[in-house]
Short mmCIF file of N, CA and C in Angstrom, two decimals:
data_model
loop_
_atom_site.label_atom_id
_atom_site.label_comp_id
_atom_site.label_asym_id
_atom_site.label_seq_id
_atom_site.Cartn_x
_atom_site.Cartn_y
_atom_site.Cartn_z
N MET A 1 0.86 -1.17 0.00
CA MET A 1 0.00 0.00 0.00
C MET A 1 0.90 1.23 0.00
N SER A 2 0.64 2.17 -0.89
CA SER A 2 1.46 3.37 -0.96
C SER A 2 1.14 4.29 0.20
N GLU A 3 2.05 5.26 0.44
CA GLU A 3 1.83 6.21 1.53
C GLU A 3 0.55 7.01 1.33
N ASP A 4 0.17 7.24 0.08
CA ASP A 4 -1.05 8.01 -0.20
C ASP A 4 -2.31 7.28 0.27
N HIS A 5 -2.23 5.98 0.44
CA HIS A 5 -3.41 5.21 0.82
C HIS A 5 -3.39 4.76 2.28
N GLN A 6 -2.40 5.20 3.05
CA GLN A 6 -2.34 4.85 4.46
C GLN A 6 -3.40 5.67 5.22
N PRO A 7 -4.14 5.03 6.13
CA PRO A 7 -5.12 5.80 6.92
C PRO A 7 -4.39 6.75 7.85
N HIS A 8 -4.91 7.94 8.00
CA HIS A 8 -4.35 8.95 8.88
C HIS A 8 -5.28 9.10 10.08
N ALA A 9 -4.68 9.44 11.22
CA ALA A 9 -5.48 9.59 12.45
C ALA A 9 -6.60 10.60 12.25
N ALA A 10 -6.33 11.68 11.54
CA ALA A 10 -7.36 12.71 11.33
C ALA A 10 -8.54 12.17 10.52
N ASP A 11 -8.26 11.21 9.63
CA ASP A 11 -9.34 10.63 8.83
C ASP A 11 -10.20 9.66 9.62
N ALA A 12 -9.66 9.10 10.70
CA ALA A 12 -10.38 8.09 11.46
C ALA A 12 -11.70 8.62 12.00
N ALA A 13 -11.73 9.89 12.40
CA ALA A 13 -12.96 10.46 12.93
C ALA A 13 -14.08 10.46 11.90
N TRP A 14 -13.73 10.57 10.64
CA TRP A 14 -14.74 10.58 9.59
C TRP A 14 -15.26 9.19 9.29
N HIS A 15 -14.63 8.17 9.91
CA HIS A 15 -15.03 6.80 9.64
C HIS A 15 -15.50 6.08 10.89
N ALA A 16 -15.77 6.84 11.98
CA ALA A 16 -16.31 6.23 13.19
C ALA A 16 -17.73 5.76 12.91
N GLN A 17 -18.13 4.73 13.60
CA GLN A 17 -19.46 4.16 13.38
C GLN A 17 -20.54 5.02 14.05
N LEU A 18 -21.69 5.09 13.41
CA LEU A 18 -22.88 5.66 14.04
C LEU A 18 -23.45 4.60 14.97
N HIS A 19 -24.21 5.04 15.94
CA HIS A 19 -24.86 4.10 16.84
C HIS A 19 -26.37 4.31 16.75
N HIS A 20 -27.10 3.24 16.56
CA HIS A 20 -28.55 3.30 16.44
C HIS A 20 -29.19 2.61 17.64
N THR A 21 -30.14 3.29 18.26
CA THR A 21 -30.95 2.69 19.31
C THR A 21 -32.39 2.70 18.82
N GLY A 22 -32.94 1.54 18.60
CA GLY A 22 -34.32 1.44 18.14
C GLY A 22 -35.30 1.89 19.21
N HIS A 23 -36.49 2.31 18.77
CA HIS A 23 -37.50 2.80 19.70
C HIS A 23 -37.87 1.76 20.76
N ASP A 24 -37.67 0.50 20.44
CA ASP A 24 -38.00 -0.58 21.38
C ASP A 24 -36.77 -1.08 22.16
N GLU A 25 -35.65 -0.37 22.06
CA GLU A 25 -34.42 -0.78 22.73
C GLU A 25 -34.01 0.15 23.88
N LEU A 26 -34.86 1.12 24.22
CA LEU A 26 -34.53 2.02 25.33
C LEU A 26 -34.56 1.24 26.64
N THR A 27 -33.83 1.74 27.63
CA THR A 27 -33.76 1.04 28.91
C THR A 27 -34.18 1.96 30.05
N GLU A 28 -34.83 1.37 31.05
CA GLU A 28 -35.17 2.10 32.26
C GLU A 28 -34.05 1.98 33.30
N ASP A 29 -32.92 1.39 32.90
CA ASP A 29 -31.78 1.23 33.80
C ASP A 29 -31.02 2.55 33.89
N THR A 30 -31.68 3.53 34.48
CA THR A 30 -31.12 4.87 34.64
C THR A 30 -31.71 5.47 35.91
N ALA A 31 -31.18 6.60 36.31
CA ALA A 31 -31.73 7.27 37.51
C ALA A 31 -33.21 7.57 37.28
N GLN A 32 -34.00 7.36 38.31
CA GLN A 32 -35.44 7.56 38.20
C GLN A 32 -35.91 8.59 39.22
N THR A 33 -37.04 9.20 38.93
CA THR A 33 -37.71 10.13 39.83
C THR A 33 -39.12 9.61 40.04
N PRO A 34 -39.55 9.48 41.29
CA PRO A 34 -40.92 9.01 41.52
C PRO A 34 -41.94 9.85 40.76
N GLY A 35 -42.89 9.17 40.12
CA GLY A 35 -43.94 9.84 39.36
C GLY A 35 -43.71 9.81 37.86
N MET A 36 -42.55 9.33 37.42
CA MET A 36 -42.29 9.25 35.98
C MET A 36 -41.50 7.98 35.69
N ARG A 37 -41.47 7.65 34.40
CA ARG A 37 -40.62 6.56 33.91
C ARG A 37 -39.65 7.16 32.93
N ARG A 38 -38.36 7.08 33.26
CA ARG A 38 -37.30 7.67 32.44
C ARG A 38 -36.62 6.56 31.65
N PHE A 39 -36.49 6.76 30.34
CA PHE A 39 -35.87 5.78 29.45
C PHE A 39 -34.61 6.38 28.82
N GLU A 40 -33.54 5.62 28.83
CA GLU A 40 -32.26 6.07 28.27
C GLU A 40 -32.12 5.52 26.86
N ALA A 41 -31.71 6.40 25.93
CA ALA A 41 -31.49 5.98 24.54
C ALA A 41 -30.02 6.14 24.16
N ILE A 42 -29.47 7.32 24.42
CA ILE A 42 -28.08 7.62 24.06
C ILE A 42 -27.35 8.06 25.32
N SER A 43 -26.22 7.41 25.59
CA SER A 43 -25.39 7.75 26.75
C SER A 43 -24.00 7.19 26.53
N GLY A 44 -23.09 7.57 27.42
CA GLY A 44 -21.75 7.01 27.34
C GLY A 44 -21.77 5.51 27.49
N ARG A 45 -22.58 5.04 28.40
CA ARG A 45 -22.68 3.61 28.67
C ARG A 45 -23.30 2.84 27.51
N ARG A 46 -24.33 3.41 26.91
CA ARG A 46 -25.06 2.66 25.87
C ARG A 46 -24.48 2.83 24.48
N SER A 47 -24.00 4.04 24.17
CA SER A 47 -23.60 4.28 22.78
C SER A 47 -22.22 4.90 22.64
N GLY A 48 -21.55 5.15 23.77
CA GLY A 48 -20.21 5.73 23.70
C GLY A 48 -20.20 7.24 23.56
N SER A 49 -21.35 7.91 23.75
CA SER A 49 -21.37 9.38 23.64
C SER A 49 -20.46 9.96 24.72
N ARG A 50 -19.90 11.11 24.45
CA ARG A 50 -18.98 11.72 25.39
C ARG A 50 -19.53 13.00 26.02
N ASN A 51 -20.48 13.64 25.37
CA ASN A 51 -20.95 14.93 25.86
C ASN A 51 -22.46 15.08 25.97
N ILE A 52 -23.22 14.09 25.54
CA ILE A 52 -24.68 14.21 25.63
C ILE A 52 -25.31 12.94 26.18
N TRP A 53 -26.51 13.13 26.71
CA TRP A 53 -27.39 12.04 27.11
C TRP A 53 -28.73 12.36 26.48
N MET A 54 -29.39 11.34 25.93
CA MET A 54 -30.74 11.53 25.40
C MET A 54 -31.63 10.38 25.84
N GLY A 55 -32.87 10.71 26.00
CA GLY A 55 -33.85 9.70 26.36
C GLY A 55 -35.23 10.31 26.35
N LYS A 56 -36.16 9.64 27.02
CA LYS A 56 -37.51 10.18 27.09
C LYS A 56 -38.10 9.86 28.45
N ASN A 57 -39.08 10.65 28.80
CA ASN A 57 -39.82 10.48 30.05
C ASN A 57 -41.29 10.27 29.73
N HIS A 58 -41.90 9.44 30.55
CA HIS A 58 -43.34 9.25 30.51
C HIS A 58 -43.88 9.64 31.88
N VAL A 59 -44.85 10.55 31.90
CA VAL A 59 -45.53 10.92 33.15
C VAL A 59 -46.99 10.52 32.97
N GLY A 60 -47.42 9.59 33.81
CA GLY A 60 -48.77 9.04 33.70
C GLY A 60 -49.85 10.06 33.98
N PRO A 61 -51.08 9.75 33.59
CA PRO A 61 -52.21 10.64 33.83
C PRO A 61 -52.33 11.02 35.30
N GLY A 62 -52.46 12.31 35.57
CA GLY A 62 -52.66 12.80 36.92
C GLY A 62 -51.44 12.74 37.83
N MET A 63 -50.30 12.35 37.29
CA MET A 63 -49.10 12.18 38.13
C MET A 63 -48.38 13.52 38.35
N VAL A 64 -47.73 13.61 39.51
CA VAL A 64 -46.85 14.72 39.85
C VAL A 64 -45.53 14.09 40.28
N THR A 65 -44.44 14.48 39.64
CA THR A 65 -43.15 13.88 39.98
C THR A 65 -42.61 14.46 41.27
N SER A 66 -41.62 13.79 41.82
CA SER A 66 -40.88 14.36 42.94
C SER A 66 -40.09 15.56 42.44
N ASP A 67 -39.78 16.47 43.35
CA ASP A 67 -38.91 17.60 43.01
C ASP A 67 -37.50 17.05 42.81
N HIS A 68 -36.77 17.61 41.84
CA HIS A 68 -35.44 17.11 41.53
C HIS A 68 -34.66 18.14 40.73
N HIS A 69 -33.36 17.90 40.54
CA HIS A 69 -32.55 18.68 39.59
C HIS A 69 -31.62 17.71 38.88
N HIS A 70 -30.91 18.23 37.87
CA HIS A 70 -30.05 17.39 37.03
C HIS A 70 -28.58 17.78 37.13
N GLY A 71 -28.17 18.22 38.33
CA GLY A 71 -26.76 18.52 38.54
C GLY A 71 -26.24 19.53 37.54
N LYS A 72 -25.02 19.28 37.07
CA LYS A 72 -24.37 20.22 36.16
C LYS A 72 -24.91 20.18 34.73
N ALA A 73 -25.87 19.30 34.47
CA ALA A 73 -26.39 19.13 33.11
C ALA A 73 -27.36 20.23 32.73
N GLU A 74 -27.19 20.78 31.54
CA GLU A 74 -28.23 21.58 30.91
C GLU A 74 -29.19 20.56 30.29
N THR A 75 -30.49 20.84 30.35
CA THR A 75 -31.47 19.89 29.83
C THR A 75 -32.38 20.59 28.84
N GLY A 76 -32.50 20.01 27.66
CA GLY A 76 -33.46 20.45 26.66
C GLY A 76 -34.58 19.44 26.61
N ILE A 77 -35.81 19.92 26.57
CA ILE A 77 -36.98 19.04 26.59
C ILE A 77 -37.86 19.36 25.39
N TYR A 78 -38.30 18.33 24.67
CA TYR A 78 -39.23 18.47 23.56
C TYR A 78 -40.49 17.69 23.92
N VAL A 79 -41.63 18.36 23.89
CA VAL A 79 -42.90 17.73 24.25
C VAL A 79 -43.44 16.96 23.04
N VAL A 80 -43.55 15.64 23.19
CA VAL A 80 -44.05 14.77 22.13
C VAL A 80 -45.57 14.65 22.19
N SER A 81 -46.09 14.38 23.40
CA SER A 81 -47.54 14.23 23.53
C SER A 81 -47.98 14.64 24.93
N GLY A 82 -49.25 14.95 25.03
CA GLY A 82 -49.80 15.40 26.31
C GLY A 82 -49.51 16.87 26.55
N ASN A 83 -49.82 17.32 27.75
CA ASN A 83 -49.64 18.72 28.13
C ASN A 83 -48.93 18.82 29.48
N PRO A 84 -47.68 18.35 29.55
CA PRO A 84 -46.99 18.40 30.83
C PRO A 84 -46.77 19.84 31.29
N VAL A 85 -46.73 19.98 32.62
CA VAL A 85 -46.48 21.28 33.25
C VAL A 85 -45.16 21.17 33.98
N PHE A 86 -44.29 22.18 33.81
CA PHE A 86 -42.99 22.21 34.47
C PHE A 86 -43.05 23.29 35.55
N VAL A 87 -42.72 22.91 36.78
CA VAL A 87 -42.87 23.79 37.93
C VAL A 87 -41.50 24.05 38.54
N PHE A 88 -41.21 25.33 38.81
CA PHE A 88 -39.96 25.73 39.45
C PHE A 88 -40.24 26.98 40.27
N LEU A 89 -39.25 27.42 41.05
CA LEU A 89 -39.40 28.64 41.85
C LEU A 89 -38.77 29.82 41.14
N GLU A 90 -39.47 30.96 41.20
CA GLU A 90 -38.93 32.23 40.73
C GLU A 90 -39.26 33.26 41.81
N ASP A 91 -38.24 33.86 42.39
CA ASP A 91 -38.44 34.79 43.51
C ASP A 91 -39.26 34.14 44.62
N ASP A 92 -38.95 32.87 44.89
CA ASP A 92 -39.57 32.08 45.96
C ASP A 92 -41.07 31.82 45.75
N VAL A 93 -41.53 31.99 44.51
CA VAL A 93 -42.93 31.71 44.17
C VAL A 93 -42.93 30.63 43.08
N GLU A 94 -43.82 29.63 43.21
CA GLU A 94 -43.89 28.59 42.20
C GLU A 94 -44.36 29.17 40.87
N ARG A 95 -43.61 28.87 39.83
CA ARG A 95 -43.97 29.28 38.47
C ARG A 95 -44.26 28.02 37.67
N ARG A 96 -45.30 28.08 36.84
CA ARG A 96 -45.74 26.92 36.06
C ARG A 96 -45.62 27.23 34.58
N ILE A 97 -44.96 26.34 33.86
CA ILE A 97 -44.90 26.45 32.40
C ILE A 97 -45.80 25.35 31.85
N GLU A 98 -46.90 25.76 31.23
CA GLU A 98 -47.84 24.81 30.64
C GLU A 98 -47.45 24.62 29.18
N THR A 99 -47.40 23.37 28.74
CA THR A 99 -46.90 23.07 27.39
C THR A 99 -47.91 22.28 26.59
N GLN A 100 -47.59 22.17 25.31
CA GLN A 100 -48.37 21.35 24.40
C GLN A 100 -47.39 20.66 23.43
N PRO A 101 -47.83 19.64 22.70
CA PRO A 101 -46.92 18.95 21.78
C PRO A 101 -46.25 19.94 20.82
N GLY A 102 -44.95 19.74 20.65
CA GLY A 102 -44.16 20.61 19.78
C GLY A 102 -43.40 21.69 20.53
N ASP A 103 -43.73 21.91 21.82
CA ASP A 103 -43.04 22.93 22.62
C ASP A 103 -41.68 22.41 23.09
N TYR A 104 -40.80 23.36 23.41
CA TYR A 104 -39.48 23.07 23.97
C TYR A 104 -39.34 23.78 25.31
N VAL A 105 -38.64 23.17 26.24
CA VAL A 105 -38.36 23.76 27.55
C VAL A 105 -36.88 23.58 27.83
N TYR A 106 -36.25 24.61 28.37
CA TYR A 106 -34.84 24.55 28.78
C TYR A 106 -34.77 24.58 30.30
N VAL A 107 -34.03 23.64 30.89
CA VAL A 107 -33.82 23.59 32.34
C VAL A 107 -32.33 23.81 32.59
N PRO A 108 -31.95 24.94 33.20
CA PRO A 108 -30.54 25.20 33.49
C PRO A 108 -29.99 24.23 34.53
N PRO A 109 -28.66 24.13 34.63
CA PRO A 109 -28.05 23.26 35.63
C PRO A 109 -28.51 23.62 37.04
N TRP A 110 -28.63 22.61 37.86
CA TRP A 110 -28.87 22.71 39.30
C TRP A 110 -30.25 23.24 39.69
N VAL A 111 -31.13 23.57 38.75
CA VAL A 111 -32.41 24.21 39.09
C VAL A 111 -33.45 23.16 39.53
N PRO A 112 -33.91 23.24 40.77
CA PRO A 112 -34.96 22.33 41.23
C PRO A 112 -36.26 22.57 40.44
N HIS A 113 -36.90 21.47 40.08
CA HIS A 113 -38.15 21.55 39.32
C HIS A 113 -38.90 20.23 39.48
N ARG A 114 -40.11 20.20 38.93
CA ARG A 114 -40.87 18.96 38.86
C ARG A 114 -41.76 19.02 37.63
N GLU A 115 -42.22 17.85 37.22
CA GLU A 115 -43.15 17.76 36.12
C GLU A 115 -44.50 17.30 36.67
N GLU A 116 -45.55 17.83 36.06
CA GLU A 116 -46.90 17.43 36.43
C GLU A 116 -47.66 17.11 35.15
N ASN A 117 -48.55 16.16 35.24
CA ASN A 117 -49.42 15.85 34.12
C ASN A 117 -50.86 16.04 34.60
N PRO A 118 -51.47 17.17 34.24
CA PRO A 118 -52.82 17.46 34.73
C PRO A 118 -53.92 16.63 34.07
N SER A 119 -53.60 15.94 32.98
CA SER A 119 -54.63 15.17 32.29
C SER A 119 -55.04 13.95 33.12
N PRO A 120 -56.34 13.73 33.28
CA PRO A 120 -56.79 12.56 34.03
C PRO A 120 -56.69 11.25 33.25
N ASP A 121 -56.47 11.34 31.91
CA ASP A 121 -56.49 10.11 31.13
C ASP A 121 -55.43 10.01 30.02
N GLU A 122 -54.57 11.01 29.85
CA GLU A 122 -53.57 10.96 28.79
C GLU A 122 -52.16 11.05 29.39
N GLU A 123 -51.31 10.13 28.97
CA GLU A 123 -49.91 10.14 29.38
C GLU A 123 -49.19 11.31 28.70
N ALA A 124 -48.23 11.92 29.38
CA ALA A 124 -47.38 12.95 28.79
C ALA A 124 -46.03 12.32 28.47
N VAL A 125 -45.52 12.57 27.26
CA VAL A 125 -44.24 12.01 26.84
C VAL A 125 -43.37 13.15 26.33
N VAL A 126 -42.12 13.20 26.83
CA VAL A 126 -41.16 14.20 26.38
C VAL A 126 -39.85 13.52 26.01
N VAL A 127 -39.12 14.13 25.08
CA VAL A 127 -37.77 13.70 24.73
C VAL A 127 -36.80 14.64 25.42
N LEU A 128 -35.75 14.07 26.01
CA LEU A 128 -34.76 14.82 26.77
C LEU A 128 -33.40 14.78 26.10
N ALA A 129 -32.69 15.89 26.17
CA ALA A 129 -31.28 15.93 25.77
C ALA A 129 -30.54 16.66 26.88
N ARG A 130 -29.44 16.06 27.33
CA ARG A 130 -28.66 16.66 28.41
C ARG A 130 -27.22 16.84 27.97
N SER A 131 -26.57 17.85 28.55
CA SER A 131 -25.20 18.18 28.17
C SER A 131 -24.15 17.35 28.89
N THR A 132 -24.57 16.32 29.58
CA THR A 132 -23.64 15.41 30.24
C THR A 132 -23.77 14.04 29.61
N GLN A 133 -22.78 13.24 29.81
CA GLN A 133 -22.77 11.91 29.21
C GLN A 133 -23.83 11.01 29.81
N GLU A 134 -24.14 11.19 31.07
CA GLU A 134 -25.11 10.35 31.75
C GLU A 134 -26.29 11.19 32.24
N GLY A 135 -27.38 10.53 32.52
CA GLY A 135 -28.58 11.21 33.00
C GLY A 135 -28.52 11.44 34.50
N ILE A 136 -28.03 12.61 34.91
CA ILE A 136 -27.91 12.93 36.33
C ILE A 136 -29.29 13.31 36.87
N VAL A 137 -29.66 12.70 37.99
CA VAL A 137 -30.92 13.03 38.65
C VAL A 137 -30.67 13.07 40.15
N VAL A 138 -30.98 14.21 40.76
CA VAL A 138 -30.87 14.35 42.21
C VAL A 138 -32.27 14.66 42.72
N ASN A 139 -32.90 13.67 43.38
CA ASN A 139 -34.23 13.87 43.92
C ASN A 139 -34.15 14.69 45.21
N LEU A 140 -35.11 15.59 45.39
CA LEU A 140 -35.10 16.55 46.50
C LEU A 140 -36.37 16.42 47.33
N PRO A 141 -36.32 16.81 48.60
CA PRO A 141 -37.54 16.81 49.40
C PRO A 141 -38.49 17.95 49.06
N SER A 142 -37.96 19.03 48.40
CA SER A 142 -38.77 20.21 48.13
C SER A 142 -38.10 21.07 47.07
N LEU A 143 -38.89 21.88 46.36
CA LEU A 143 -38.30 22.86 45.44
C LEU A 143 -37.47 23.89 46.21
N ARG A 144 -37.76 24.06 47.47
CA ARG A 144 -37.06 25.05 48.29
C ARG A 144 -35.78 24.51 48.92
N THR A 145 -35.43 23.27 48.62
CA THR A 145 -34.18 22.70 49.13
C THR A 145 -33.01 23.52 48.61
N HIS A 146 -32.12 23.92 49.50
CA HIS A 146 -30.96 24.71 49.10
C HIS A 146 -29.99 23.85 48.29
N VAL A 147 -29.62 24.34 47.12
CA VAL A 147 -28.66 23.67 46.25
C VAL A 147 -27.46 24.60 46.11
N PRO A 148 -26.39 24.40 46.90
CA PRO A 148 -25.24 25.32 46.88
C PRO A 148 -24.64 25.50 45.50
N GLU A 149 -24.63 24.45 44.69
CA GLU A 149 -24.06 24.55 43.34
C GLU A 149 -24.84 25.54 42.48
N LEU A 150 -26.15 25.68 42.74
CA LEU A 150 -26.95 26.65 41.99
C LEU A 150 -26.51 28.06 42.33
N ASP A 151 -26.22 28.31 43.61
CA ASP A 151 -25.70 29.63 44.01
C ASP A 151 -24.41 29.94 43.27
N GLU A 152 -23.50 28.96 43.20
CA GLU A 152 -22.22 29.14 42.51
C GLU A 152 -22.44 29.37 41.02
N TYR A 153 -23.37 28.63 40.43
CA TYR A 153 -23.67 28.77 39.00
C TYR A 153 -24.21 30.16 38.68
N ILE A 154 -25.15 30.65 39.51
CA ILE A 154 -25.72 31.99 39.30
C ILE A 154 -24.64 33.06 39.46
N ALA A 155 -23.78 32.92 40.46
CA ALA A 155 -22.68 33.88 40.67
C ALA A 155 -21.75 33.90 39.48
N GLN A 156 -21.47 32.72 38.92
CA GLN A 156 -20.61 32.64 37.73
C GLN A 156 -21.25 33.35 36.55
N LEU A 157 -22.56 33.15 36.33
CA LEU A 157 -23.26 33.82 35.24
C LEU A 157 -23.21 35.34 35.42
N GLU A 158 -23.38 35.80 36.66
CA GLU A 158 -23.33 37.24 36.92
C GLU A 158 -21.94 37.81 36.65
N ARG A 159 -20.89 37.07 37.02
CA ARG A 159 -19.52 37.51 36.74
C ARG A 159 -19.28 37.61 35.23
N GLU A 160 -19.77 36.61 34.50
CA GLU A 160 -19.58 36.58 33.06
C GLU A 160 -20.33 37.70 32.35
N SER A 161 -21.45 38.13 32.90
CA SER A 161 -22.24 39.17 32.24
C SER A 161 -21.78 40.59 32.58
N SER A 162 -20.90 40.72 33.57
CA SER A 162 -20.44 42.07 33.93
C SER A 162 -19.10 42.41 33.34
#
């Protein structure tokens, strides 16, 4: 083989394999929050991803999840079906984001929140994307639980904006 046909390290990235997870191959072997069923599709463990986690959540009719946060992960949410409500605190008052299919919600790192499904008979399904390799979930006793990392994160954002 001539030198012109030798594989180069830079070319190897263009020939890495894609990873496919079929809709029926998701796993519930991930961190869970009471009130929902979380399914993992793409992660470091399942597909070798290095910077993202993807999956979906199902919140049953009338269910309210436990309060929780996702650590250092930024979370993007796409509403597939149902009308889930996302609840968090703003100025120590509960704020509710009511959604419909096709909506997107962004959850910053460390922010306590919960999901609610007000429908008495329809499941709510969302697709999740996180900026960490794994699905971090920290269940909390309350939205008002102090999360020191959130204080540090907000201070960092304020420093960056000034």
